[in-house]
mmCIF file of C-alpha atoms and ligand atoms in Angstrom:
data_model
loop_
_atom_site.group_PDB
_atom_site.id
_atom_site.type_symbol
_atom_site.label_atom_id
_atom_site.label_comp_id
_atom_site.label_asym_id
_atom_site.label_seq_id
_atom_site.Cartn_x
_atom_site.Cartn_y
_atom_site.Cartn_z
ATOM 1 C CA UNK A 1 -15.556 -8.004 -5.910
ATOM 2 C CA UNK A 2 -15.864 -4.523 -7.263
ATOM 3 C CA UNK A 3 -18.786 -4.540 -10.340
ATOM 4 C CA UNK A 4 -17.486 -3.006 -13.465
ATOM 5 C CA UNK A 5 -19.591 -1.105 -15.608
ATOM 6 C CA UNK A 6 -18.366 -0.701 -19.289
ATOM 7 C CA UNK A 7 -19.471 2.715 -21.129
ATOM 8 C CA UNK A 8 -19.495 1.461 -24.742
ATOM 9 C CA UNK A 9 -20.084 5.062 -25.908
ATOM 10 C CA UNK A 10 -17.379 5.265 -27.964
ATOM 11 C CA UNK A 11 -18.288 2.411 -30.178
ATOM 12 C CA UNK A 12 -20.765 4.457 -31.712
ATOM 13 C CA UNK A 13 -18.333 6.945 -31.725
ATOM 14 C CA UNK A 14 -16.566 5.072 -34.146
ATOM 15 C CA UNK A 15 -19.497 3.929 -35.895
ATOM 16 C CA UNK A 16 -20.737 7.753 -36.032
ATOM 17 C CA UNK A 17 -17.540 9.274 -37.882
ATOM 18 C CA UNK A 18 -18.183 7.700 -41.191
ATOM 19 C CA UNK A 19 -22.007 7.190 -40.884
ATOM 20 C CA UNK A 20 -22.108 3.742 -40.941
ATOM 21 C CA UNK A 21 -24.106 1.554 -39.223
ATOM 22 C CA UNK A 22 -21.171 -0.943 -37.783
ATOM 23 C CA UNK A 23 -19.103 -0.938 -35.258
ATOM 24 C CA UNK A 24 -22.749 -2.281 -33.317
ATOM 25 C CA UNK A 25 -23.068 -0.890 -30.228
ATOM 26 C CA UNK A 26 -25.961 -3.574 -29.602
ATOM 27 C CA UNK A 27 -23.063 -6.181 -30.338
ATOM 28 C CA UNK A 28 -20.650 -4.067 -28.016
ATOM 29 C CA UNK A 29 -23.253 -4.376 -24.908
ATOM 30 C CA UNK A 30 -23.799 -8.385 -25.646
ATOM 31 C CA UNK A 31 -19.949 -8.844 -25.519
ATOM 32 C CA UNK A 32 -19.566 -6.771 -22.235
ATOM 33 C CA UNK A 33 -21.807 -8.867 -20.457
ATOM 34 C CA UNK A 34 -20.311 -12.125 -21.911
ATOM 35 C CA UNK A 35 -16.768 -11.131 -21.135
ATOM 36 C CA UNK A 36 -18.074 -10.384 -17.296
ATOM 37 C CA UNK A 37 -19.431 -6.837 -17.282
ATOM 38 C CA UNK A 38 -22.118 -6.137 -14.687
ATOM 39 C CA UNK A 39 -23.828 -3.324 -16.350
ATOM 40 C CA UNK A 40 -23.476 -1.497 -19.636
ATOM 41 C CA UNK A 41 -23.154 2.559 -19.414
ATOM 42 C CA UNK A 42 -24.536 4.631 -22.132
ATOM 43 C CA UNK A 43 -24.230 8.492 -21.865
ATOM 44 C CA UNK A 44 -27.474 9.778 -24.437
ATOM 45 C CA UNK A 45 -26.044 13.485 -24.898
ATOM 46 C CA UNK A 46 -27.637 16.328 -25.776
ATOM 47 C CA UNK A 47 -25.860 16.699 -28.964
ATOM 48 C CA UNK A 48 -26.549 12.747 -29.639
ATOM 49 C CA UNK A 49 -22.958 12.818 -30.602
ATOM 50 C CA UNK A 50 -22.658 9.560 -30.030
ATOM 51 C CA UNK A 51 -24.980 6.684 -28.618
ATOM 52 C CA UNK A 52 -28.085 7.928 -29.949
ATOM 53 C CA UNK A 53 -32.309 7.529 -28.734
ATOM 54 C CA UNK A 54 -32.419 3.980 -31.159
ATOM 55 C CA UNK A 55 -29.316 2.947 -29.549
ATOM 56 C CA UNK A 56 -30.964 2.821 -26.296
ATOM 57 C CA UNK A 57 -34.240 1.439 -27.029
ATOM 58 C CA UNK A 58 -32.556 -1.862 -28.234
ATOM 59 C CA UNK A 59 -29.952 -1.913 -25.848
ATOM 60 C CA UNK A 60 -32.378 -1.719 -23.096
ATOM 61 C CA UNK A 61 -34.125 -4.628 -24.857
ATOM 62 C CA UNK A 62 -31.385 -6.393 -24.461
ATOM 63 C CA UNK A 63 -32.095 -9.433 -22.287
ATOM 64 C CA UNK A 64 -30.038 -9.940 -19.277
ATOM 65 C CA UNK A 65 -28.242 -7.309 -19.522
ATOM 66 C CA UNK A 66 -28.450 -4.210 -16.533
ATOM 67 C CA UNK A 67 -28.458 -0.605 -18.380
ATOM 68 C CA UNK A 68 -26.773 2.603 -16.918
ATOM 69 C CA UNK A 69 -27.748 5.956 -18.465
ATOM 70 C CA UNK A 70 -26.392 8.454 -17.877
ATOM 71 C CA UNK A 71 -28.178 12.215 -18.928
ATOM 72 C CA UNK A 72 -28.301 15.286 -18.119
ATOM 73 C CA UNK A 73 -30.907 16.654 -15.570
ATOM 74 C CA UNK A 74 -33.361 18.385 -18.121
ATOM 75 C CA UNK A 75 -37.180 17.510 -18.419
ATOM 76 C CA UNK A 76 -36.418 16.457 -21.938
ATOM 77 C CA UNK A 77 -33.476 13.974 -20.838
ATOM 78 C CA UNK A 78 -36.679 12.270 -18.193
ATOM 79 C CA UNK A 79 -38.864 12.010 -20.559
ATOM 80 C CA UNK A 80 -36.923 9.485 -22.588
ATOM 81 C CA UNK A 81 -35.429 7.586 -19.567
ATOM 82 C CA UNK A 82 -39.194 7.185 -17.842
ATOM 83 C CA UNK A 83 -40.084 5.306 -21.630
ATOM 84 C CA UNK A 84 -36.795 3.630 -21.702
ATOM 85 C CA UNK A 85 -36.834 2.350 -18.551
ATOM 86 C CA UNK A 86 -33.386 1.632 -17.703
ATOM 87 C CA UNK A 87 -32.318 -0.127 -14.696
ATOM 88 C CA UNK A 88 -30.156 2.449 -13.144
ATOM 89 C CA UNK A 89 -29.420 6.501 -14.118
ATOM 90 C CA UNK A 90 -26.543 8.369 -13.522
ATOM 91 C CA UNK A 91 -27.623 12.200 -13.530
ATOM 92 C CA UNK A 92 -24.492 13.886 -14.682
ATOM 93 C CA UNK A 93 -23.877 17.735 -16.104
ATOM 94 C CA UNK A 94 -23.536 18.496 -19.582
ATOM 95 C CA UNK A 95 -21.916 20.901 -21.775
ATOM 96 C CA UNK A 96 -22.181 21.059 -25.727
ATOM 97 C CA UNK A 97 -18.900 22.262 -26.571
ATOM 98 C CA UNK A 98 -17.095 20.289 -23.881
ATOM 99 C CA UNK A 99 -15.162 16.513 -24.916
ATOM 100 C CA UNK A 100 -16.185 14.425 -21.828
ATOM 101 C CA UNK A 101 -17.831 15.028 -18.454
ATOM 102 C CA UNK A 102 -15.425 17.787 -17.033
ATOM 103 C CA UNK A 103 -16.476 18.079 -13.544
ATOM 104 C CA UNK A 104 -19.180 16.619 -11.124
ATOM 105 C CA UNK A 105 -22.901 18.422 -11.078
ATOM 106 C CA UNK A 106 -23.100 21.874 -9.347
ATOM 107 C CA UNK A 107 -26.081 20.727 -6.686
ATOM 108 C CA UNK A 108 -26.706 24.222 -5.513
ATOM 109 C CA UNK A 109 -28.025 25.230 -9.006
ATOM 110 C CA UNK A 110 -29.752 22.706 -10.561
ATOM 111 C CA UNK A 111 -31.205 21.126 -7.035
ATOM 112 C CA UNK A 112 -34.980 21.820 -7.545
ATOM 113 C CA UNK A 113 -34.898 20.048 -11.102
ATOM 114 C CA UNK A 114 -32.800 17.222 -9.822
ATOM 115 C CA UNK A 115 -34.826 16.417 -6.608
ATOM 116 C CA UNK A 116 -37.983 16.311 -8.617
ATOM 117 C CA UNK A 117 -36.123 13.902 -11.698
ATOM 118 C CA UNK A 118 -34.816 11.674 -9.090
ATOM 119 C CA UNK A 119 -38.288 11.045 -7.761
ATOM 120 C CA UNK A 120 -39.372 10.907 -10.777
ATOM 121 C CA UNK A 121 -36.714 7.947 -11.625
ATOM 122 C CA UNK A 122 -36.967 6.402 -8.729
ATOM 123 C CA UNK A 123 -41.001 5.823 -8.633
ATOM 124 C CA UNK A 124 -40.211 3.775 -11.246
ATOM 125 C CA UNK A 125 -38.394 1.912 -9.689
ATOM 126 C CA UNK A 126 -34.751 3.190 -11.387
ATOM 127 C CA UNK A 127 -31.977 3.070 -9.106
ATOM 128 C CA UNK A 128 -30.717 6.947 -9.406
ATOM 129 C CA UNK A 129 -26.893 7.709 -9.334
ATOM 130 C CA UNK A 130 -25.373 11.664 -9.113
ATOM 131 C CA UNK A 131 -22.013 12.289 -10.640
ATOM 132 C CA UNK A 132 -20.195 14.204 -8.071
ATOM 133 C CA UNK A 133 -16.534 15.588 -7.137
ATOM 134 C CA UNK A 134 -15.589 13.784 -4.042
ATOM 135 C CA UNK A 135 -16.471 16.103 -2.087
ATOM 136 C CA UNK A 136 -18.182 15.382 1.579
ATOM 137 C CA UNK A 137 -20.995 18.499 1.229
ATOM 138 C CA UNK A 138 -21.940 17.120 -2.255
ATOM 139 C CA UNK A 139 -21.994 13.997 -0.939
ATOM 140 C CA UNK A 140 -24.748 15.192 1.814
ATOM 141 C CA UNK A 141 -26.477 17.311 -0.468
ATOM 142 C CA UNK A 142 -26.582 14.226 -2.963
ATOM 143 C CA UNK A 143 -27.966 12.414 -0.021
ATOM 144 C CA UNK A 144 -30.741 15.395 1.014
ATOM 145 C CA UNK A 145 -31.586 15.332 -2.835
ATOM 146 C CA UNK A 146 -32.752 11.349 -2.489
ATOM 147 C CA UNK A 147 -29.854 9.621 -4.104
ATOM 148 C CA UNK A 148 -29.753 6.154 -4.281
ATOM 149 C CA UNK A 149 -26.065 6.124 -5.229
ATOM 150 C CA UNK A 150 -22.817 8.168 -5.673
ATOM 151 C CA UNK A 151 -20.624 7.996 -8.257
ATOM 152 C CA UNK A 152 -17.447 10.231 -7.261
ATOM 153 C CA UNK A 153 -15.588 11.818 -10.329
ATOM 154 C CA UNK A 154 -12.213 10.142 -10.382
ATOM 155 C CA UNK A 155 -10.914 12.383 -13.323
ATOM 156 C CA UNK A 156 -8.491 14.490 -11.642
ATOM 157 C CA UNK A 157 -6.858 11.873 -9.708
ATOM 158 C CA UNK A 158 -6.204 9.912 -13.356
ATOM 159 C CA UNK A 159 -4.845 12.684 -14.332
ATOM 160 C CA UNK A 160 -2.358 13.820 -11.919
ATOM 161 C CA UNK A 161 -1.225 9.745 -11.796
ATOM 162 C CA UNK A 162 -1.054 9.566 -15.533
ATOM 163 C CA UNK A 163 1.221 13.128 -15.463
ATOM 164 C CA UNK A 164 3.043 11.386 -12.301
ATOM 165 C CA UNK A 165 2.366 14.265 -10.236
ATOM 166 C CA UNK A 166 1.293 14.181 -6.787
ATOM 167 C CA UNK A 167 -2.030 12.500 -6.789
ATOM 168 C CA UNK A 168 -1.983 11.315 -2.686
ATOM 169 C CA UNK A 169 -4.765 14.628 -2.154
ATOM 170 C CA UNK A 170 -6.747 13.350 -4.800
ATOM 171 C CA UNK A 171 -7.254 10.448 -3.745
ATOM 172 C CA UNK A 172 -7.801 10.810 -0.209
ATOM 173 C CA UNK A 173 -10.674 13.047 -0.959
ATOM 174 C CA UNK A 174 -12.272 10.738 -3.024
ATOM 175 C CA UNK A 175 -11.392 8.134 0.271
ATOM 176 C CA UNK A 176 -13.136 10.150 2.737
ATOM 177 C CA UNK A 177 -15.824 10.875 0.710
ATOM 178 C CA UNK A 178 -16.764 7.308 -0.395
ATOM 179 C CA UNK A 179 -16.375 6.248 3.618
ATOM 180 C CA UNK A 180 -18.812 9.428 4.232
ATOM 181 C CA UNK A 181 -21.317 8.434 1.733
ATOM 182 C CA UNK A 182 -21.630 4.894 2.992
ATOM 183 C CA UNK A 183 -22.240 6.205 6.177
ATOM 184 C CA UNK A 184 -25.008 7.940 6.030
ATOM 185 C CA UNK A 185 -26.703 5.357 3.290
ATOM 186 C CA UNK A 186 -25.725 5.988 0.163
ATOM 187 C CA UNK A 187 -23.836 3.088 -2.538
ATOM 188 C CA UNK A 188 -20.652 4.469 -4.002
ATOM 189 C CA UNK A 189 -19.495 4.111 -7.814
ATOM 190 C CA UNK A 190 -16.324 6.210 -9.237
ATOM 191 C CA UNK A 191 -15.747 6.467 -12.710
ATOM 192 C CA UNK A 192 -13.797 8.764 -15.529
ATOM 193 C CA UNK A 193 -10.304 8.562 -17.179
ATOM 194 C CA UNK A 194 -9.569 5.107 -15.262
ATOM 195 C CA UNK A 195 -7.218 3.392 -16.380
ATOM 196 C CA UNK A 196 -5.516 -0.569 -15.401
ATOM 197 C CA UNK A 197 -3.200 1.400 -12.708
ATOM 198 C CA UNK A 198 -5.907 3.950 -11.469
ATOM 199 C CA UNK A 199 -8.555 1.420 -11.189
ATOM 200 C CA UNK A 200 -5.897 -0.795 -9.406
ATOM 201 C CA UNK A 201 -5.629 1.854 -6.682
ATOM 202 C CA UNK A 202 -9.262 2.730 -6.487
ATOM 203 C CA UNK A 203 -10.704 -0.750 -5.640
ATOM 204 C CA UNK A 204 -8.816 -0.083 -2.853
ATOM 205 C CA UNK A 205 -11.303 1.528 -1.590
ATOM 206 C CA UNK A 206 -13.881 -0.669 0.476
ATOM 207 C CA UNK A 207 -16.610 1.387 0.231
ATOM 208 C CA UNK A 208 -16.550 1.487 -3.297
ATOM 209 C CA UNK A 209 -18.723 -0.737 -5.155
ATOM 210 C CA UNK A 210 -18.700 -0.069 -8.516
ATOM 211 C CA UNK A 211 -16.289 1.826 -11.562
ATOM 212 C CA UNK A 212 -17.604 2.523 -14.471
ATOM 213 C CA UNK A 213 -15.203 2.995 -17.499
ATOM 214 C CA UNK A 214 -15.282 3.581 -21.288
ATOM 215 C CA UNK A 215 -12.580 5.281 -22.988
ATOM 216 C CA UNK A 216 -9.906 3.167 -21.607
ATOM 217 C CA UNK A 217 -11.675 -0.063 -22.260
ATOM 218 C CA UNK A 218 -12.545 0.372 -26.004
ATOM 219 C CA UNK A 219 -8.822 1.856 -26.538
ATOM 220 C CA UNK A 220 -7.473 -1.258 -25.446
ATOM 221 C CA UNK A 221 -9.864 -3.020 -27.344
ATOM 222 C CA UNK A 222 -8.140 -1.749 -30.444
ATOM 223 C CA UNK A 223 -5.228 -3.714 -29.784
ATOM 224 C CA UNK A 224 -6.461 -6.658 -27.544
ATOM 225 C CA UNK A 225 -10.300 -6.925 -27.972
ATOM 226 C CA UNK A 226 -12.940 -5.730 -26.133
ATOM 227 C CA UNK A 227 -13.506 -9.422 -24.148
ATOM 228 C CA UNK A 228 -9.740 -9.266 -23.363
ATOM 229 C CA UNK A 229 -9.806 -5.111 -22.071
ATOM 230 C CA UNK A 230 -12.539 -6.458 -20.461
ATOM 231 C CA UNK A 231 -10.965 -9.778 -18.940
ATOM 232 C CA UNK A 232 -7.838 -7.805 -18.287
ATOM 233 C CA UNK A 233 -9.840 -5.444 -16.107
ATOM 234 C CA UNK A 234 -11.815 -8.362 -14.299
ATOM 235 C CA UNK A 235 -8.231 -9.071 -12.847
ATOM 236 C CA UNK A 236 -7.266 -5.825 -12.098
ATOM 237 C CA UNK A 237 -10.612 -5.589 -9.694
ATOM 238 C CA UNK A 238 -10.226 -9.260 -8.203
HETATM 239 N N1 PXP B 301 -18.843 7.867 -15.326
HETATM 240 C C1 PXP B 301 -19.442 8.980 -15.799
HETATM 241 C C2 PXP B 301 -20.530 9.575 -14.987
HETATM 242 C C3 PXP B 301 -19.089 9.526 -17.050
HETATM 243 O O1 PXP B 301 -19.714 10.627 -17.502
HETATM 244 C C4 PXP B 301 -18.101 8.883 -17.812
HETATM 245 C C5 PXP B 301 -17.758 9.414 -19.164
HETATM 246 O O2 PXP B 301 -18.819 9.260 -20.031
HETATM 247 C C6 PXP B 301 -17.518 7.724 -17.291
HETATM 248 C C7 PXP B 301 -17.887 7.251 -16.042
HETATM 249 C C8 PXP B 301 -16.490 6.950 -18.048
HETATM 250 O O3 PXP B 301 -15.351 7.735 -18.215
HETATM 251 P P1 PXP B 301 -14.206 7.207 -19.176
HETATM 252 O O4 PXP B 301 -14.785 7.099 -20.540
HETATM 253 O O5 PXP B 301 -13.163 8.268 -19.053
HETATM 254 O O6 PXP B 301 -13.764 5.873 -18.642
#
């Protein structure tokens, strides 16, 4: 079965916009993992907008529970993951004034400085995602770069599904490039804007073993609980 990763960024979100110290991300993660989560996602921004550097030390003293974080490729951003020590990292591109991840990294102009953090990472023996379009030369140059993994931007496919547009493009490039990825090596994730019907027609996709999702999952939780978004997914992947 395809692994779900839950992103429970916007917990602290919540928590965040009245400067409290509850909804618990901590409690989030524990709940993920009891209601069948594989890993727990955490995106440590720039702005620290939401999870934030105390967040992440406890969650990744959490026992028994696998860690994703995601950052941006800056020395700062490696710093704190080499002392964190999570068990995976998802390298993705960040901009301050933008709401969520808009697009997958640009690989031609950051490539120097993510070669070296992906070393880095992985000498320590953290497996190392990049977030990319689904695109077959980003997913060779992820693969020159020393990639462990892939994670293939599934935003604008949500969104031409959720506008019921044509979305048949979309997500035959993210097809090929998941089929091209395992071939020459590399483990394939997708993740962004997924919803119960897009992740439905994504796990389609053989060569994809893992989705990572947040803002879907903690909407739903509003109205059904996070262990029944969570259950609800489960399902959706069997
Ligand atoms: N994967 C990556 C790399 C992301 O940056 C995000 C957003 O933080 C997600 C998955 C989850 O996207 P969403 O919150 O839209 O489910």
């Amino acid at each position: 079965m395809i692994r779900l990763g839950v992103n429970i960024d916007h917990v602290a979100t919540v928590r965040n916009a009245r400067g409290e110290n509850y909804p618990d991300p901590n409690k989030a993660a524990l709940m993920a993992k009891k209601s069948g989560a594989s890993s727990i996602t955490i995106h440590l921004r720039e702005d620290r907008r939401h999870i934030t550097d105390k967040d992440l030390f406890k969650i990744v003293k959490l026992k028994n529970i696998r860690v994703n974080l995601e950052m941006a490729p800056t020395n700062k951003m490696l710093k704190i993951a080499l002392k964190a020590k999570p068990n995976f990292v998802c390298i993705v591109p960040e901009k301050r004034e933008e709401l969520t991840t808009e697009g997958g990294l640009n690989l031609d102009k950051d490539n120097f400085r993510i070669k070296k953090i992906i070393y880095c990472l992985k000498k320590k023996g953290i497996r190392t995602s990049l977030f990319i379009e689904p695109r077959i030369q980003d997913v060779g140059k992820a693969k020159k770069l020393g990639a462990d993994c892939v994670e293939l931007h599934t935003g604008k496919f949500c969104n031409l599904y959720n506008l019921n547009k044509i979305f048949f493009n979309e997500f035959i490039k993210i097809k090929k490039a998941a089929k091209f990825a395992n071939i020459i090596g590399l483990e394939v994730h997708a993740g962004h804007a997924l919803t119960y019907q897009t992740a439905k027609m994504i796990k389609k996709i053989k060569n994809i073993k893992e989705l990572n999702i947040g803002h879907f999952i903690i909407s739903e939780a509003i109205f059904v609980g996070l262990k029944q978004a969570i259950l609800n997914f489960k399902n959706v992947l069997k």
